[in-house]
Amino acid sequence: MKSLSTQQFNELLTSGAPFAVDFYAGWCVACAEMLPVMTEIAQEHSVPVYKVNIDDEPELKEKLRIKAIPMVMMFKDGRLREFSYGKVSKEKIVSKLNRL
């Protein structure tokens, strides 16, 4: 799972291609618990999955109005299509990715 800067996020968004972003923070216990799940999904799923540390990319955090983490947002055609926050199952996230 590759890290994503605000600029790279904007480029992906304008491409229109489907992708998912796992927003997290280093101090977040639930985020650490979700990391292995998101890593598995990134390795197994055809939709690219990226990660963004909200402390490193505060501009992106504000732009997307992220108020809770971990937050997984899924985009297609330049728009937010699906999201989930908190500790969720791998199956729930994969199900949402499959709807893209």
Backbone as CSV, one residue per row, in Angstrom:
resi,resn,N_x,N_y,N_z,CA_x,CA_y,CA_z,C_x,C_y,C_z
1,MET,0.852,-1.165,0.000,0.000,0.000,0.000,0.900,1.230,0.000
2,LYS,0.726,2.063,-0.985,1.573,3.242,-1.126,0.955,4.442,-0.428
3,SER,1.818,5.296,0.110,1.366,6.558,0.696,1.022,7.532,-0.424
4,LEU,0.125,8.453,-0.114,-0.384,9.379,-1.116,-0.286,10.801,-0.579
5,SER,0.263,11.704,-1.380,0.293,13.118,-1.004,-0.990,13.787,-1.511
6,THR,-1.223,14.998,-1.070,-2.400,15.744,-1.525,-2.354,15.922,-3.040
7,GLN,-1.193,16.237,-3.573,-1.052,16.434,-5.019,-1.342,15.143,-5.774
8,GLN,-0.804,14.025,-5.299,-1.060,12.736,-5.953,-2.541,12.369,-5.869
9,PHE,-3.166,12.667,-4.735,-4.602,12.405,-4.590,-5.381,13.190,-5.648
10,ASN,-5.065,14.467,-5.790,-5.763,15.304,-6.769,-5.583,14.774,-8.191
11,GLU,-4.386,14.286,-8.505,-4.133,13.718,-9.825,-4.956,12.453,-10.048
12,LEU,-5.022,11.597,-9.041,-5.836,10.384,-9.143,-7.310,10.727,-9.320
13,LEU,-7.768,11.710,-8.582,-9.168,12.106,-8.640,-9.533,12.578,-10.046
14,THR,-8.672,13.365,-10.660,-8.968,13.868,-12.010,-8.846,12.783,-13.074
15,SER,-8.156,11.680,-12.753,-8.025,10.597,-13.736,-9.351,9.861,-13.943
16,GLY,-10.213,9.889,-12.917,-11.496,9.201,-13.020,-11.436,7.722,-12.700
17,ALA,-10.239,7.170,-12.567,-10.080,5.741,-12.277,-10.526,5.441,-10.845
18,PRO,-11.030,4.234,-10.605,-11.413,3.883,-9.240,-10.185,3.670,-8.356
19,PHE,-10.286,4.102,-7.092,-9.227,3.875,-6.119,-9.799,4.059,-4.720
20,ALA,-9.085,3.548,-3.739,-9.492,3.673,-2.338,-8.345,4.283,-1.544
21,VAL,-8.708,5.017,-0.501,-7.706,5.633,0.356,-8.043,5.327,1.814
22,ASP,-7.054,4.818,2.518,-7.159,4.556,3.952,-6.535,5.748,4.678
23,PHE,-7.373,6.551,5.340,-6.903,7.697,6.103,-6.663,7.237,7.543
24,TYR,-5.493,7.553,8.082,-5.092,7.072,9.395,-4.190,8.094,10.082
25,ALA,-3.818,7.785,11.315,-2.818,8.565,12.045,-1.958,7.591,12.836
26,GLY,-0.719,7.943,13.045,0.208,7.075,13.751,-0.192,6.811,15.195
27,TRP,-0.901,7.724,15.809,-1.307,7.598,17.204,-2.628,6.830,17.380
28,CYS,-3.282,6.476,16.296,-4.615,5.865,16.325,-4.518,4.340,16.458
29,VAL,-5.001,3.808,17.584,-4.943,2.368,17.849,-5.806,1.595,16.845
30,ALA,-7.016,2.065,16.582,-7.900,1.382,15.627,-7.286,1.375,14.227
31,CYS,-6.578,2.442,13.889,-5.911,2.502,12.574,-4.842,1.417,12.476
32,ALA,-4.079,1.246,13.535,-3.038,0.211,13.560,-3.660,-1.173,13.433
33,GLU,-4.816,-1.367,14.050,-5.495,-2.651,13.969,-6.056,-2.909,12.573
34,MET,-6.405,-1.844,11.843,-6.945,-1.982,10.486,-5.841,-2.144,9.435
35,LEU,-4.617,-1.788,9.768,-3.527,-1.833,8.790,-3.355,-3.195,8.135
36,PRO,-3.330,-4.316,8.876,-3.182,-5.617,8.206,-4.356,-5.932,7.271
37,VAL,-5.551,-5.524,7.661,-6.741,-5.743,6.818,-6.599,-4.965,5.511
38,MET,-6.226,-3.700,5.627,-6.094,-2.870,4.428,-4.932,-3.343,3.554
39,THR,-3.868,-3.833,4.168,-2.740,-4.362,3.405,-3.169,-5.583,2.601
40,GLU,-3.934,-6.471,3.219,-4.452,-7.647,2.512,-5.330,-7.241,1.336
41,ILE,-6.223,-6.299,1.582,-7.117,-5.839,0.520,-6.305,-5.253,-0.625
42,ALA,-5.305,-4.452,-0.292,-4.469,-3.829,-1.330,-3.768,-4.879,-2.184
43,GLN,-3.362,-5.986,-1.561,-2.655,-7.043,-2.287,-3.600,-7.903,-3.116
44,GLU,-4.828,-8.044,-2.686,-5.760,-8.983,-3.314,-6.740,-8.353,-4.300
45,HIS,-7.006,-7.072,-4.163,-8.068,-6.456,-4.964,-7.508,-5.706,-6.161
46,SER,-8.286,-5.654,-7.223,-7.832,-4.971,-8.437,-7.898,-3.449,-8.314
47,VAL,-8.732,-2.927,-7.415,-8.802,-1.484,-7.206,-7.612,-1.058,-6.350
48,PRO,-6.825,-0.089,-6.812,-5.664,0.349,-6.028,-6.083,0.940,-4.684
49,VAL,-5.326,0.612,-3.653,-5.578,1.121,-2.302,-4.345,1.893,-1.851
50,TYR,-4.565,3.120,-1.389,-3.485,3.982,-0.921,-3.730,4.309,0.553
51,LYS,-2.726,4.904,1.188,-2.879,5.345,2.560,-2.432,6.793,2.689
52,VAL,-3.097,7.510,3.612,-2.764,8.905,3.870,-2.752,9.123,5.380
53,ASN,-1.617,9.587,5.885,-1.515,9.976,7.286,-2.095,11.381,7.402
54,ILE,-3.206,11.514,8.135,-3.880,12.817,8.197,-3.034,13.883,8.885
55,ASP,-2.080,13.470,9.725,-1.191,14.440,10.366,-0.171,14.995,9.377
56,ASP,0.160,14.208,8.351,1.114,14.646,7.330,0.433,15.413,6.197
57,GLU,-0.871,15.211,6.030,-1.619,15.846,4.938,-2.871,16.553,5.479
58,PRO,-2.670,17.582,6.340,-3.827,18.254,6.954,-4.732,18.941,5.933
59,GLU,-4.155,19.405,4.821,-4.955,20.058,3.780,-5.973,19.081,3.195
60,LEU,-5.544,17.867,2.939,-6.435,16.847,2.388,-7.486,16.440,3.421
61,LYS,-7.071,16.347,4.671,-8.013,16.032,5.761,-9.134,17.065,5.796
62,GLU,-8.786,18.325,5.688,-9.787,19.401,5.721,-10.653,19.394,4.467
63,LYS,-10.024,19.218,3.326,-10.762,19.213,2.057,-11.844,18.131,2.049
64,LEU,-11.519,16.960,2.582,-12.457,15.833,2.579,-13.303,15.766,3.853
65,ARG,-13.103,16.726,4.749,-13.869,16.837,6.002,-13.816,15.556,6.831
66,ILE,-12.629,15.026,6.969,-12.447,13.798,7.748,-12.481,14.148,9.226
67,LYS,-13.457,13.575,9.918,-13.649,13.841,11.347,-13.377,12.609,12.201
68,ALA,-13.341,11.426,11.587,-13.119,10.180,12.325,-12.157,9.295,11.534
69,ILE,-11.291,8.584,12.262,-10.374,7.641,11.620,-10.400,6.348,12.400
70,PRO,-10.022,5.244,11.808,-9.675,5.090,10.400,-10.879,5.343,9.492
71,MET,-10.600,5.923,8.351,-11.612,6.233,7.349,-11.118,5.703,6.014
72,VAL,-11.929,4.879,5.377,-11.606,4.387,4.044,-12.601,5.031,3.081
73,MET,-12.077,5.772,2.111,-12.917,6.420,1.099,-12.612,5.805,-0.255
74,MET,-13.672,5.571,-1.025,-13.535,4.941,-2.326,-14.083,5.871,-3.403
75,PHE,-13.258,6.110,-4.409,-13.582,7.087,-5.435,-13.670,6.436,-6.814
76,LYS,-14.513,7.001,-7.652,-14.605,6.598,-9.054,-15.182,7.777,-9.817
77,ASP,-14.687,7.981,-11.030,-15.134,9.097,-11.873,-14.989,10.437,-11.153
78,GLY,-13.942,10.549,-10.316,-13.661,11.810,-9.644,-14.586,12.133,-8.486
79,ARG,-15.390,11.158,-8.055,-16.344,11.420,-6.968,-16.254,10.355,-5.888
80,LEU,-16.542,10.755,-4.667,-16.626,9.806,-3.569,-17.838,8.922,-3.796
81,ARG,-17.627,7.606,-3.829,-18.717,6.661,-4.087,-19.111,5.856,-2.862
82,GLU,-18.134,5.488,-2.048,-18.367,4.657,-0.861,-17.389,5.094,0.219
83,PHE,-17.745,4.819,1.478,-16.806,5.057,2.569,-17.181,4.179,3.752
84,SER,-16.229,4.003,4.626,-16.482,3.351,5.913,-15.486,3.918,6.907
85,TYR,-15.896,3.952,8.173,-14.987,4.459,9.188,-15.040,3.570,10.421
86,GLY,-13.976,3.635,11.181,-13.848,2.776,12.343,-13.328,1.409,11.930
87,LYS,-13.293,0.517,12.909,-12.858,-0.856,12.625,-14.003,-1.588,11.942
88,VAL,-13.760,-2.007,10.717,-14.768,-2.752,9.964,-14.127,-4.010,9.387
89,SER,-14.951,-4.938,8.996,-14.435,-6.205,8.480,-13.877,-6.042,7.069
90,LYS,-13.000,-6.925,6.747,-12.439,-6.983,5.396,-13.566,-7.165,4.382
91,GLU,-14.526,-8.039,4.709,-15.636,-8.333,3.796,-16.464,-7.086,3.497
92,LYS,-16.673,-6.259,4.493,-17.462,-5.039,4.292,-16.756,-4.087,3.324
93,ILE,-15.461,-3.923,3.510,-14.705,-3.021,2.629,-14.645,-3.589,1.217
94,VAL,-14.383,-4.879,1.085,-14.318,-5.515,-0.234,-15.669,-5.398,-0.950
95,SER,-16.741,-5.576,-0.214,-18.080,-5.446,-0.798,-18.284,-4.056,-1.374
96,LYS,-17.847,-3.038,-0.669,-17.977,-1.674,-1.159,-17.062,-1.437,-2.364
97,LEU,-15.851,-1.991,-2.330,-14.940,-1.860,-3.475,-15.539,-2.512,-4.716
98,ASN,-16.184,-3.647,-4.520,-16.781,-4.357,-5.658,-17.903,-3.573,-6.309
99,ARG,-18.531,-2.664,-5.566,-19.597,-1.834,-6.130,-19.071,-0.714,-7.009
100,LEU,-17.767,-0.455,-6.904,-17.181,0.576,-7.767,-17.228,0.072,-9.180
